[in-house]
mmCIF file of C-alpha atoms in Angstrom:
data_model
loop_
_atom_site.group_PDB
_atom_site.id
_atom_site.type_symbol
_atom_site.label_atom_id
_atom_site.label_comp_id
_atom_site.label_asym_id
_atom_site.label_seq_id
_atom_site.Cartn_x
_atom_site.Cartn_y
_atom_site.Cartn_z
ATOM 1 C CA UNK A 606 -86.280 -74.043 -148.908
ATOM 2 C CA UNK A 607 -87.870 -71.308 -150.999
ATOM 3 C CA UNK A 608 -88.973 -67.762 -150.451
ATOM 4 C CA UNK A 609 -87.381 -65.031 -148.198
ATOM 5 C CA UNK A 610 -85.711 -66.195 -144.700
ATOM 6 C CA UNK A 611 -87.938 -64.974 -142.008
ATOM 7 C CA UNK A 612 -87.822 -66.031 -138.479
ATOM 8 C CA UNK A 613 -89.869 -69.847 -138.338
ATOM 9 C CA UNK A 614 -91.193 -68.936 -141.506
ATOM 10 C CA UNK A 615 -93.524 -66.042 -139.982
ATOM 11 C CA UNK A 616 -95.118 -64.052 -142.407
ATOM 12 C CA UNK A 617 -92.813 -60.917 -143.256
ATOM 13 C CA UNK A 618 -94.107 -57.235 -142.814
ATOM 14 C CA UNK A 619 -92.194 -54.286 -142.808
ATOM 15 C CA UNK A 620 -93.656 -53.118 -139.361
ATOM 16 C CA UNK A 621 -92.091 -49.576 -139.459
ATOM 17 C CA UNK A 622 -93.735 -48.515 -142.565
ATOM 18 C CA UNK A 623 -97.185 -50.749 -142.258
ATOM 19 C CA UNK A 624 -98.107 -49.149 -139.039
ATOM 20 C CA UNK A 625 -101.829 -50.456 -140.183
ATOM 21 C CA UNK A 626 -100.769 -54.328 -139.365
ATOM 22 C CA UNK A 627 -101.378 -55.467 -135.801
ATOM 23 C CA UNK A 628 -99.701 -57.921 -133.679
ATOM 24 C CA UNK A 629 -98.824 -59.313 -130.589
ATOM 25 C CA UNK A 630 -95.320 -60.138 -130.673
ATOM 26 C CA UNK A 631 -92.970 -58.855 -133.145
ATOM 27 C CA UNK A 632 -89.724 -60.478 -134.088
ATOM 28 C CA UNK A 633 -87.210 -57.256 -135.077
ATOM 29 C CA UNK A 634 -84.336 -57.476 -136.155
ATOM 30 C CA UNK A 635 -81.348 -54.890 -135.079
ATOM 31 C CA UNK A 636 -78.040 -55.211 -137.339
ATOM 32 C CA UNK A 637 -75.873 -52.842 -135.208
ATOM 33 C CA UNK A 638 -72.267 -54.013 -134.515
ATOM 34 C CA UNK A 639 -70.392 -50.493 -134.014
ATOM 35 C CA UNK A 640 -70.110 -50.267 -130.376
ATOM 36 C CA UNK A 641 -68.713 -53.629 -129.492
ATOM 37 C CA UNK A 642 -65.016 -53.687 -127.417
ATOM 38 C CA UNK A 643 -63.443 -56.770 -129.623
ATOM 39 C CA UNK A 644 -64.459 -58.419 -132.274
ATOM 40 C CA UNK A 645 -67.133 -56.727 -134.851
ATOM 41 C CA UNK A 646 -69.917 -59.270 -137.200
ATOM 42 C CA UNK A 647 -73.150 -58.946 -135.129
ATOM 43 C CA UNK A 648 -75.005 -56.972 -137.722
ATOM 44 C CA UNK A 649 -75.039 -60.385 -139.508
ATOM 45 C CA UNK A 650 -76.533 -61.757 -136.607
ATOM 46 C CA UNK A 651 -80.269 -61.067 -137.489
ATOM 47 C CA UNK A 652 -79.603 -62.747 -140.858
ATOM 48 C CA UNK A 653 -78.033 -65.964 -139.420
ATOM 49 C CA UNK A 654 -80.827 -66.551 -136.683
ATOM 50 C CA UNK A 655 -83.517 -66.073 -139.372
ATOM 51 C CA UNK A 656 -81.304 -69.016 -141.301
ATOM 52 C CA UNK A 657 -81.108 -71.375 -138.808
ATOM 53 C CA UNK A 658 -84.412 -70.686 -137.550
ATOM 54 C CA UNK A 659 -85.132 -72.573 -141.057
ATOM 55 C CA UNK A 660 -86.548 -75.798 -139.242
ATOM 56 C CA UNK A 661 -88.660 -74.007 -137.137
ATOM 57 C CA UNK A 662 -92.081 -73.937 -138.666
ATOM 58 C CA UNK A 663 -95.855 -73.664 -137.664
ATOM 59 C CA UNK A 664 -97.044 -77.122 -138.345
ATOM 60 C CA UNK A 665 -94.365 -78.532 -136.801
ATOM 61 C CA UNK A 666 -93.709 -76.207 -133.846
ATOM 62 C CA UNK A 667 -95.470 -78.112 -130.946
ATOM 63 C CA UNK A 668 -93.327 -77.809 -127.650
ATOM 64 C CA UNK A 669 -93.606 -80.836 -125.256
ATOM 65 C CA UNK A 670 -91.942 -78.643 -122.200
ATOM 66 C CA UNK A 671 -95.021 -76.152 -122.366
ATOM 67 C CA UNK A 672 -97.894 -77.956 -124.125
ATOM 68 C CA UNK A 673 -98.167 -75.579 -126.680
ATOM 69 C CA UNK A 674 -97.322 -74.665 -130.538
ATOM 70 C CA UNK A 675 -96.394 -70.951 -129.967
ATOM 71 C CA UNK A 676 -97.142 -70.368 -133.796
ATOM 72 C CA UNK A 677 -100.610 -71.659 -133.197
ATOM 73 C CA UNK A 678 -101.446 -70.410 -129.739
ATOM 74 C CA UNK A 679 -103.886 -66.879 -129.369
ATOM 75 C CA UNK A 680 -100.667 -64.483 -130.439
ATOM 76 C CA UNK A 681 -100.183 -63.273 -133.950
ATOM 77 C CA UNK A 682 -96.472 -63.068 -134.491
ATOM 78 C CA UNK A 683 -94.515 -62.014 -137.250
ATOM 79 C CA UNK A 684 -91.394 -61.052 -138.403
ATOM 80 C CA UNK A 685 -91.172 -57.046 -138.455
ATOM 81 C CA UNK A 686 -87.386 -57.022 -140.224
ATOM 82 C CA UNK A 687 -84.675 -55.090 -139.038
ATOM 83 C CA UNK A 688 -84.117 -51.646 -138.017
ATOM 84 C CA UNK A 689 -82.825 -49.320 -140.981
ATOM 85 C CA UNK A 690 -79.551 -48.220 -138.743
ATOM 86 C CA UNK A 691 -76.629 -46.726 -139.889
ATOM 87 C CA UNK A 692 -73.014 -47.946 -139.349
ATOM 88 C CA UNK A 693 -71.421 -44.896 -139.566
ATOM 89 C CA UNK A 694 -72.685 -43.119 -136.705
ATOM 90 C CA UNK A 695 -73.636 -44.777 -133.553
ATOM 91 C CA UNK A 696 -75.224 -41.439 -132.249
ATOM 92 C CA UNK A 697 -77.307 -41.583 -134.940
ATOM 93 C CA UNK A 698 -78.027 -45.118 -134.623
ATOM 94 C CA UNK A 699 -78.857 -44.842 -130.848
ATOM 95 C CA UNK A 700 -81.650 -42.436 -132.130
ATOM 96 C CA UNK A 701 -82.539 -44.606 -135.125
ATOM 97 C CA UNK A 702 -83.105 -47.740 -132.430
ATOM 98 C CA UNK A 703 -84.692 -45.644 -129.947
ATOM 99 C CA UNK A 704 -87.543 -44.240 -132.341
ATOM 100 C CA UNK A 705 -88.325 -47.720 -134.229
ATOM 101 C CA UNK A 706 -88.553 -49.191 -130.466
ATOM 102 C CA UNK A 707 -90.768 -45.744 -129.332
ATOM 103 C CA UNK A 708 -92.786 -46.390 -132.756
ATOM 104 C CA UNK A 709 -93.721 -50.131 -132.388
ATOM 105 C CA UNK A 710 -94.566 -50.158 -128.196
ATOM 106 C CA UNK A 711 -96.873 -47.529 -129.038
ATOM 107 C CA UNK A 712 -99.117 -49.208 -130.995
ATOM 108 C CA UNK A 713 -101.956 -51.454 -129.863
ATOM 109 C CA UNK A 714 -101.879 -55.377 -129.822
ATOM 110 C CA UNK A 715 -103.907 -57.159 -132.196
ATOM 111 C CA UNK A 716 -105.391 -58.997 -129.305
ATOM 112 C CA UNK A 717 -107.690 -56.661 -127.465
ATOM 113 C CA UNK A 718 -106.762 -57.876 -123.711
ATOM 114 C CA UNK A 719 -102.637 -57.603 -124.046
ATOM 115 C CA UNK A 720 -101.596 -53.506 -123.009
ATOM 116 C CA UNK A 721 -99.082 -53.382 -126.029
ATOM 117 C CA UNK A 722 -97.358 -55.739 -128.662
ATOM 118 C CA UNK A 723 -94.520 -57.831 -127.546
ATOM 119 C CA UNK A 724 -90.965 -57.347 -129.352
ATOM 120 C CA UNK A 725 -88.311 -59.966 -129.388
ATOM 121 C CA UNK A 726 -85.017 -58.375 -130.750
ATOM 122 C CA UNK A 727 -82.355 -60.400 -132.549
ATOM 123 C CA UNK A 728 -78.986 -58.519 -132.636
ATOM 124 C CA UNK A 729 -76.732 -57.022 -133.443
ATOM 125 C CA UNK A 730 -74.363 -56.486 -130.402
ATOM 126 C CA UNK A 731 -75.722 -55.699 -126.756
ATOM 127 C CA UNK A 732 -75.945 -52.048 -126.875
ATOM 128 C CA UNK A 733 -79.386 -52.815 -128.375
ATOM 129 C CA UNK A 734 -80.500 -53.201 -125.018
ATOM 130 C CA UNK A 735 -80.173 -49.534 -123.968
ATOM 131 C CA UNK A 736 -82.771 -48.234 -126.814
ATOM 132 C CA UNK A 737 -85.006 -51.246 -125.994
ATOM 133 C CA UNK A 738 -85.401 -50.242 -121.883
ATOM 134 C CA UNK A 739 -85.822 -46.454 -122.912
ATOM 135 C CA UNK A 740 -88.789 -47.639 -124.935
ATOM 136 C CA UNK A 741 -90.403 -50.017 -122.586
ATOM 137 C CA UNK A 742 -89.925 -47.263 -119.787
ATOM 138 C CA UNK A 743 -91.895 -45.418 -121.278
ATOM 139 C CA UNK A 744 -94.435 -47.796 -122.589
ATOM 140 C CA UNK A 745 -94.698 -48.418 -118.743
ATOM 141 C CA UNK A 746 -95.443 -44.806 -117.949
ATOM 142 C CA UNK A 747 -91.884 -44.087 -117.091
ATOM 143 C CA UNK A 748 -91.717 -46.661 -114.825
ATOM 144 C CA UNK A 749 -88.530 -49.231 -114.124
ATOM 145 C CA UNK A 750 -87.953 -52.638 -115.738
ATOM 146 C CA UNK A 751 -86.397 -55.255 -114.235
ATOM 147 C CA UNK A 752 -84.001 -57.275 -116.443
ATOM 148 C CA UNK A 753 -82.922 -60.745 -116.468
ATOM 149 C CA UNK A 754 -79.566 -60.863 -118.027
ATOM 150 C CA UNK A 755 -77.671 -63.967 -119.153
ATOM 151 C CA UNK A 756 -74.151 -63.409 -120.427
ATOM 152 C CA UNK A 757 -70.372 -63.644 -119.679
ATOM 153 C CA UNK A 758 -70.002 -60.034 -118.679
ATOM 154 C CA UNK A 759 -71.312 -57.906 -116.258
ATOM 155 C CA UNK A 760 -72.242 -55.337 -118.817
ATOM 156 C CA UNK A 761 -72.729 -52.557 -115.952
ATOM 157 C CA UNK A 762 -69.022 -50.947 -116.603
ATOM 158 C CA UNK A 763 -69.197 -47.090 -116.263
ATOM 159 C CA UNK A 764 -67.781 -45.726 -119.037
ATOM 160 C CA UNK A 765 -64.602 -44.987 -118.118
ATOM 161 C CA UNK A 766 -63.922 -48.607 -117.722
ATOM 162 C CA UNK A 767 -63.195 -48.369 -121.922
ATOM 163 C CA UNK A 768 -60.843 -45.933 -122.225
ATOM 164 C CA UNK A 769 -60.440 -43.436 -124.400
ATOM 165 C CA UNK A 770 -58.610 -40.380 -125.145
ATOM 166 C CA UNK A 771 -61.563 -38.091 -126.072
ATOM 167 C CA UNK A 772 -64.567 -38.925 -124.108
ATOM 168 C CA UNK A 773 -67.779 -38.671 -125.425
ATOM 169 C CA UNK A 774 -71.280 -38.924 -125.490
ATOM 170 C CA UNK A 775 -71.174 -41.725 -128.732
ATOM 171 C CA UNK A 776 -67.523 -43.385 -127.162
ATOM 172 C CA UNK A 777 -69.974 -43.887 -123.746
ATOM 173 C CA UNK A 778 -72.603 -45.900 -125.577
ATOM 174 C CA UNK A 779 -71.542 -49.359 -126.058
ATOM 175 C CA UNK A 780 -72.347 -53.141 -125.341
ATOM 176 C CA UNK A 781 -70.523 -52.940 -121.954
ATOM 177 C CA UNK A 782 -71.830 -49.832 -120.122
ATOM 178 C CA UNK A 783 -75.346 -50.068 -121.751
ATOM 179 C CA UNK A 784 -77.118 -51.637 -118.527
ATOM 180 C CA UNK A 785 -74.907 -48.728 -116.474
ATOM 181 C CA UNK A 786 -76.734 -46.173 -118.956
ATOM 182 C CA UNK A 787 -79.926 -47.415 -118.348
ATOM 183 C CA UNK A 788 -79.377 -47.556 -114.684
ATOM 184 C CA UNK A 789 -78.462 -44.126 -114.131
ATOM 185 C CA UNK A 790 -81.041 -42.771 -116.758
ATOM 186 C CA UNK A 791 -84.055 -44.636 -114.333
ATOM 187 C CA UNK A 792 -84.336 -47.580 -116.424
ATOM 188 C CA UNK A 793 -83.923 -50.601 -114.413
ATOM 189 C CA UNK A 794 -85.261 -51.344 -111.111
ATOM 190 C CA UNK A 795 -82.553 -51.366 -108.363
ATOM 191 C CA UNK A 796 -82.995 -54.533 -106.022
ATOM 192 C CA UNK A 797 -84.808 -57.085 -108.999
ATOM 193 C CA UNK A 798 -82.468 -57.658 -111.706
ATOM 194 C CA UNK A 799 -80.261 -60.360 -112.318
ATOM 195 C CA UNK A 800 -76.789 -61.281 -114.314
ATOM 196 C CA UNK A 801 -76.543 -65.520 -114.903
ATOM 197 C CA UNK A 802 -73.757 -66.845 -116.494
ATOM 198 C CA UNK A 803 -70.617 -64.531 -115.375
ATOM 199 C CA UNK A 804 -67.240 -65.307 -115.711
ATOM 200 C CA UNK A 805 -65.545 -62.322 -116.982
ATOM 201 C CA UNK A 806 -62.172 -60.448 -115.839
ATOM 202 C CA UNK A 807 -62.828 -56.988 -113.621
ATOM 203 C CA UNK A 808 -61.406 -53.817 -114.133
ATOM 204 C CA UNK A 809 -57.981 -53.276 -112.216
ATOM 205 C CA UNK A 810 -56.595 -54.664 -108.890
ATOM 206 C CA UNK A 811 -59.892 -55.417 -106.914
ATOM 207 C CA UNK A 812 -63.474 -55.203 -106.703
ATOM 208 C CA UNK A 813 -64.717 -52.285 -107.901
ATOM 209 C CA UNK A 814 -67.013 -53.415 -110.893
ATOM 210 C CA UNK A 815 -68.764 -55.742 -108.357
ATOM 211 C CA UNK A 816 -69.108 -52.818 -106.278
ATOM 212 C CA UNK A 817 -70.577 -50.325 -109.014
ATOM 213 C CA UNK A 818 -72.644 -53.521 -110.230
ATOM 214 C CA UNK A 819 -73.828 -53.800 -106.417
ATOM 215 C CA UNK A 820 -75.069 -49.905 -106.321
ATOM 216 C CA UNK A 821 -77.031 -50.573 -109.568
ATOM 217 C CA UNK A 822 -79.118 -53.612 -107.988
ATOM 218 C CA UNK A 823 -78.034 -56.425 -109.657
ATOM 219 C CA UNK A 824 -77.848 -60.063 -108.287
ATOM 220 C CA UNK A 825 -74.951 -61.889 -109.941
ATOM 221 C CA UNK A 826 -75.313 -65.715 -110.640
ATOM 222 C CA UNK A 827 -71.728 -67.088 -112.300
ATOM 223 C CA UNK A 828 -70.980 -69.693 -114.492
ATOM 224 C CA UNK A 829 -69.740 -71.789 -111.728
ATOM 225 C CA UNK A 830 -72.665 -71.401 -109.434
ATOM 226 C CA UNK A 831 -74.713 -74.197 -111.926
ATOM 227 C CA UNK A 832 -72.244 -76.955 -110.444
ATOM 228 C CA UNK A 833 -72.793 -75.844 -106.597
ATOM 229 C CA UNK A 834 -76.816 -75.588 -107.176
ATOM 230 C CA UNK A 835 -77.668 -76.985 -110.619
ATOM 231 C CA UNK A 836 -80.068 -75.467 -113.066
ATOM 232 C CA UNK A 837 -83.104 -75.605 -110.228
ATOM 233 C CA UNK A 838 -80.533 -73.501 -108.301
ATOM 234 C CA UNK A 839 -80.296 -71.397 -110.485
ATOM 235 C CA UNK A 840 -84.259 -71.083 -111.483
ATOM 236 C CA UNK A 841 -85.238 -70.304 -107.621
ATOM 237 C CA UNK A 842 -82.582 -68.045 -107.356
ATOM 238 C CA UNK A 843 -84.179 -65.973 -110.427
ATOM 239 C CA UNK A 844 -87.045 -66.235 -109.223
ATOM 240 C CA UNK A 845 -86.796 -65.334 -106.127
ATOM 241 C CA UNK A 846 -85.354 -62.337 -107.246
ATOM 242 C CA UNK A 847 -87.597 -61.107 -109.567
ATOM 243 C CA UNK A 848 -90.601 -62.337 -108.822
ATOM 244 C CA UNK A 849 -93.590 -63.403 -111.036
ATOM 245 C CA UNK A 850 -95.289 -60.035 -111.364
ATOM 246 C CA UNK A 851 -93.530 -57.053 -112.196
ATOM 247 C CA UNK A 852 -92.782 -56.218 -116.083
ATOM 248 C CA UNK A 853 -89.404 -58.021 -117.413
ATOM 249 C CA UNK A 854 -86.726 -58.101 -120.003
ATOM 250 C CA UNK A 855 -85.007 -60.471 -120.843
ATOM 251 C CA UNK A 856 -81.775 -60.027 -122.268
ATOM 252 C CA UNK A 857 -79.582 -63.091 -123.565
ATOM 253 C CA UNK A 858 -76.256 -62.640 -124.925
ATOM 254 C CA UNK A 859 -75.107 -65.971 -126.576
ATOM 255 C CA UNK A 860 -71.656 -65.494 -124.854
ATOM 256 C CA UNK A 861 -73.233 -67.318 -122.125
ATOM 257 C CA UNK A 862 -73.043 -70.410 -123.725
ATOM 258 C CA UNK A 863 -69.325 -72.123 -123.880
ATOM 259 C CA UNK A 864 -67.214 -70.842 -126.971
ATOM 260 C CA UNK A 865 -66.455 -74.927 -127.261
ATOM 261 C CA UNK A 866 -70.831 -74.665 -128.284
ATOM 262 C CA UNK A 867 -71.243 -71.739 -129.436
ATOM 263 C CA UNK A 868 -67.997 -70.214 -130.767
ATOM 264 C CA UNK A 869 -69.426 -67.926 -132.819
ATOM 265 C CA UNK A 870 -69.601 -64.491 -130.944
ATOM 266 C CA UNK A 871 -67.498 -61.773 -130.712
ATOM 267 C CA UNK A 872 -66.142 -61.904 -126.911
ATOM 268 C CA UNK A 873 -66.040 -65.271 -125.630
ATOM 269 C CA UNK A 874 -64.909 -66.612 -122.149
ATOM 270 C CA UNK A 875 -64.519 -70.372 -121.772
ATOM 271 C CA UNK A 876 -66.059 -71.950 -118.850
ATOM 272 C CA UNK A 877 -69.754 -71.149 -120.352
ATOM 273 C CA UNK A 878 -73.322 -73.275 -119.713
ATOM 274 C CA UNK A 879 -73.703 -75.661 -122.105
ATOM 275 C CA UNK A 880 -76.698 -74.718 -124.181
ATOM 276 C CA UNK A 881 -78.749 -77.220 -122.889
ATOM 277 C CA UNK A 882 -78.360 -75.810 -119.355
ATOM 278 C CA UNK A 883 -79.401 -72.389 -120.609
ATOM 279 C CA UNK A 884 -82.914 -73.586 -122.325
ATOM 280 C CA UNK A 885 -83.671 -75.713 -119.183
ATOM 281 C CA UNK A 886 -83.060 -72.294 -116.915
ATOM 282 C CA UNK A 887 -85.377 -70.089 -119.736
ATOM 283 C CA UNK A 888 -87.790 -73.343 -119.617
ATOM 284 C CA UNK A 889 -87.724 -72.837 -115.269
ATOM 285 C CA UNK A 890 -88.086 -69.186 -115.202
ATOM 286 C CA UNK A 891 -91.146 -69.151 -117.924
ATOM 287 C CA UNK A 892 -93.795 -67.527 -115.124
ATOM 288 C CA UNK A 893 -92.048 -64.242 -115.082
ATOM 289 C CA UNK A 894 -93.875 -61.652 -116.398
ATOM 290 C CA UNK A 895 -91.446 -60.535 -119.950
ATOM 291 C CA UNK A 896 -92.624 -58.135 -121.619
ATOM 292 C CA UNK A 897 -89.431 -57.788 -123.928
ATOM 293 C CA UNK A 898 -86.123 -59.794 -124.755
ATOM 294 C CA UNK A 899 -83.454 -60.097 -126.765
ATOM 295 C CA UNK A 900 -80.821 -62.351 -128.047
ATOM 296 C CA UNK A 901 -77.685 -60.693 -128.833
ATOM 297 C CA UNK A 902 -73.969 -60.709 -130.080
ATOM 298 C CA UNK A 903 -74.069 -64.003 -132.538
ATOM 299 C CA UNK A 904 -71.603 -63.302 -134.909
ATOM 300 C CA UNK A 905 -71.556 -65.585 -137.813
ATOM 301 C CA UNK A 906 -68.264 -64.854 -139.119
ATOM 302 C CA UNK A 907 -66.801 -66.432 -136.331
ATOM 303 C CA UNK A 908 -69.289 -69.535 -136.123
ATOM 304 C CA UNK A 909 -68.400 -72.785 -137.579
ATOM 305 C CA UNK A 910 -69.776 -74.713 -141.001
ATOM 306 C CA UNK A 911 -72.743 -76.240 -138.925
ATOM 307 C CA UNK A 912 -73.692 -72.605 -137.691
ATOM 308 C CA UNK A 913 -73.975 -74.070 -134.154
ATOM 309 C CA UNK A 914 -74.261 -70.703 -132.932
ATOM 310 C CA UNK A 915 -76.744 -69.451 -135.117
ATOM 311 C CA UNK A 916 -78.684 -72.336 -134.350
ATOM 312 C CA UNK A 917 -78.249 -71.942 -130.608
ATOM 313 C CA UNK A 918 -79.580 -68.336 -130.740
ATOM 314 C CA UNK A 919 -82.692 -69.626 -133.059
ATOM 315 C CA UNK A 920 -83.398 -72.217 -130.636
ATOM 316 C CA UNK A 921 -83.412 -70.046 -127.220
ATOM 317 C CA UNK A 922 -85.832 -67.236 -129.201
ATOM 318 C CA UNK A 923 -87.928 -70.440 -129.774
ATOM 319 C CA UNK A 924 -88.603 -70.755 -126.200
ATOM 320 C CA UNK A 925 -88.548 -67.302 -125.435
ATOM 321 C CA UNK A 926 -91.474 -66.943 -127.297
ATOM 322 C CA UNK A 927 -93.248 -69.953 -126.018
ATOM 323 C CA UNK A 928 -92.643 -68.235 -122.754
ATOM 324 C CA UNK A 929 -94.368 -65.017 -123.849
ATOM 325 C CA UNK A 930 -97.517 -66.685 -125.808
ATOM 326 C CA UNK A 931 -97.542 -69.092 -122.819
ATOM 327 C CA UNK A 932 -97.617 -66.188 -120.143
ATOM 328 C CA UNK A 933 -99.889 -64.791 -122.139
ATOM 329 C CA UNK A 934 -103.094 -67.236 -121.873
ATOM 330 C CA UNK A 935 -101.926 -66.810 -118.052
ATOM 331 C CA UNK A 936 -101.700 -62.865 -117.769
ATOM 332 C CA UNK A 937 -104.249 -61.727 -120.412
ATOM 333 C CA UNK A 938 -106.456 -64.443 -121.754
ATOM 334 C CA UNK A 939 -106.474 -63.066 -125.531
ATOM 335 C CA UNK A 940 -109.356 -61.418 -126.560
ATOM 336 C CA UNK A 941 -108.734 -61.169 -130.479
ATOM 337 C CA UNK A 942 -111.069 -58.577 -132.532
ATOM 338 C CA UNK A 943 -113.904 -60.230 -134.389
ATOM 339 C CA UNK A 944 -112.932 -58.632 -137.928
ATOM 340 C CA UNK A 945 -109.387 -59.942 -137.252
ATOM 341 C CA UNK A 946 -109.980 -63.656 -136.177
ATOM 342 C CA UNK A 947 -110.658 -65.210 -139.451
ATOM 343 C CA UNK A 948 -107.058 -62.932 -140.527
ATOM 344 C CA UNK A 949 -105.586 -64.873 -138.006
ATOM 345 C CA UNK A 950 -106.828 -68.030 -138.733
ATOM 346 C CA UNK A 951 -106.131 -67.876 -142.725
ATOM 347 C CA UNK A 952 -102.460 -66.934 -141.643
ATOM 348 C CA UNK A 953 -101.720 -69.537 -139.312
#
């Protein structure tokens, strides 16, 4: 109950201006909330996660699904903090986001066999998404990424799709049309990436915003599909998809989840997974290959007194990074720097 609220406890270090600590995965937080359609509050989101995250701890942070204690495992993680991002200006902030992502992939891992450092983002609204592919692009020598998207909403609107009576550059960045960015800047790979959990309105009269979603790639797994197929359904359909090998990120909004769970978020839909459907499907689809992920749009002002949201979203990064420390002994069995093992081992 004492100190500073980090994620799990993880030792804190200001990654952007230490650029002499190493890691392997890097829990960042983003509080950006000024391109969101509804209902504003994400920027409190990083805070809240860290909160719940409260019971989370190293000593008692075994998990039974994966035979592991992520906080013990080869990977140093620890908490980066957040993103210094303004409010004011969300071209700005797109830049901001974009250069702390740039400045963090481009540093080595602390252990020697892992390409680059692993970053799980806690938002802040979706748009953080955009400034996270640019980065990993590149990371990838400019190559696609194939995402693995669970939310409500297809997030693939053009632009237009939010009207407005000036266009712009700034008006086109926001948590709906971020994935559409990315897709027409290169981003994502067309043919490999998947939406789970849908069950918003479309634009209009008709089917247009399946049909735009269609030309970007993306296969589309609704909310309703879990009672035709279950969560195994759901898991080989993933799968299947994506396959096991190429580079993946994983983006969770926790508008996926019922509003009757996890109310606190800034658009909900009712008729959501319940969040114990969600971690089984992130527990099934563990063997892909994530090299990023988020978890996005919990907005605490709209939560109730036992946070269930908050907790939600602290719980799903929890296996998220089990899945990346896990995938890691598979992908890149750890090589760790002589000088730095005994660092690790007095932090852990």
């Amino acid at each position: 109950f004492s100190g500073i609220s980090t994620f799990a406890h993880l030792p804190h270090v200001r990654c952007l201006t230490h650029p002499e600590t190493a890691f392997d995965i890097g829990i960042i937080g983003v509080p950006f909330d000024t391109a969101v359609s509804y209902r504003p509050g994400a920027r409190f989101g990083p805070r809240a996660i860290r909160a719940a995250s409260a019971r989370q701890t190293s000593f008692r942070g075994f998990n039974p699904r994966a035979g592991m204690n992520p906080y013990t495992s080869w990977a140093k993680i620890i908490d980066c903090g957040d993103v210094p991002v303004t409010p004011m200006d969300n071209g700005l902030a797109l830049h901001q986001m974009t250069a702390a992502y740039h400045e963090l992939l481009a540093r080595p891992a602390l252990a020697q066999s892992l390409p680059r450092p692993r970053l799980l983002t806690l938002g802040g609204d979706h748009s953080v998404a955009l400034p996270a592919l640019r980065s990993l692009s590149a990371a990838h020598g400019g190559k696609p990424i194939a995402v693995v998207h669970f939310d409500a909403h297809l997030d693939t609107w053009h632009p237009k799709k939010y009207p407005s009576a000036w266009e712009s550059d700034q008006a086109s960045f926001n948590h709906g049309s971020m994935f559409w960015l990315a897709s027409t800047e290169g981003l994502i790979v067309n043919g490999s990436s998947v939406h789970a959990g849908l069950r918003t309105r479309l634009s209009g009269d008709g089917w247009d915003d399946y049909e735009d979603d269609d030309r970007q790639g993306f296969l589309r797994i609704s909310s309703d599909d879990i009672d035709e197929f279950g969560t195994a359904g759901v898991i080989k359909s993933i799968i299947d998809r994506v396959g096991t090998e190429q580079p993946v990120y994983l983006s969770i909004d926790i508008d996926v989840i019922d509003p009757g769970l996890a109310p606190g978020t800034g658009t909900p839909e009712p008729g959501g997974w319940t969040t114990r459907e969600l971690i089984r499907i992130l527990r099934g689809i563990e063997d892909l290959n994530i090299v990023g992920a988020d978890v996005v749009e919990v907005s605490p002002a709209y939560d109730g007194n036992a946070e269930t949201t908050a907790l939600a979203g602290a719980q799903v990064a929890y296996e998220v990074l089990t899945s990346m420390v896990k995938g890691g002994l598979k992908r890149n069995p750890p090589v760790i720097a002589a000088s730095e093992q005994k660092v690790v081992r007095d932090e852990l």
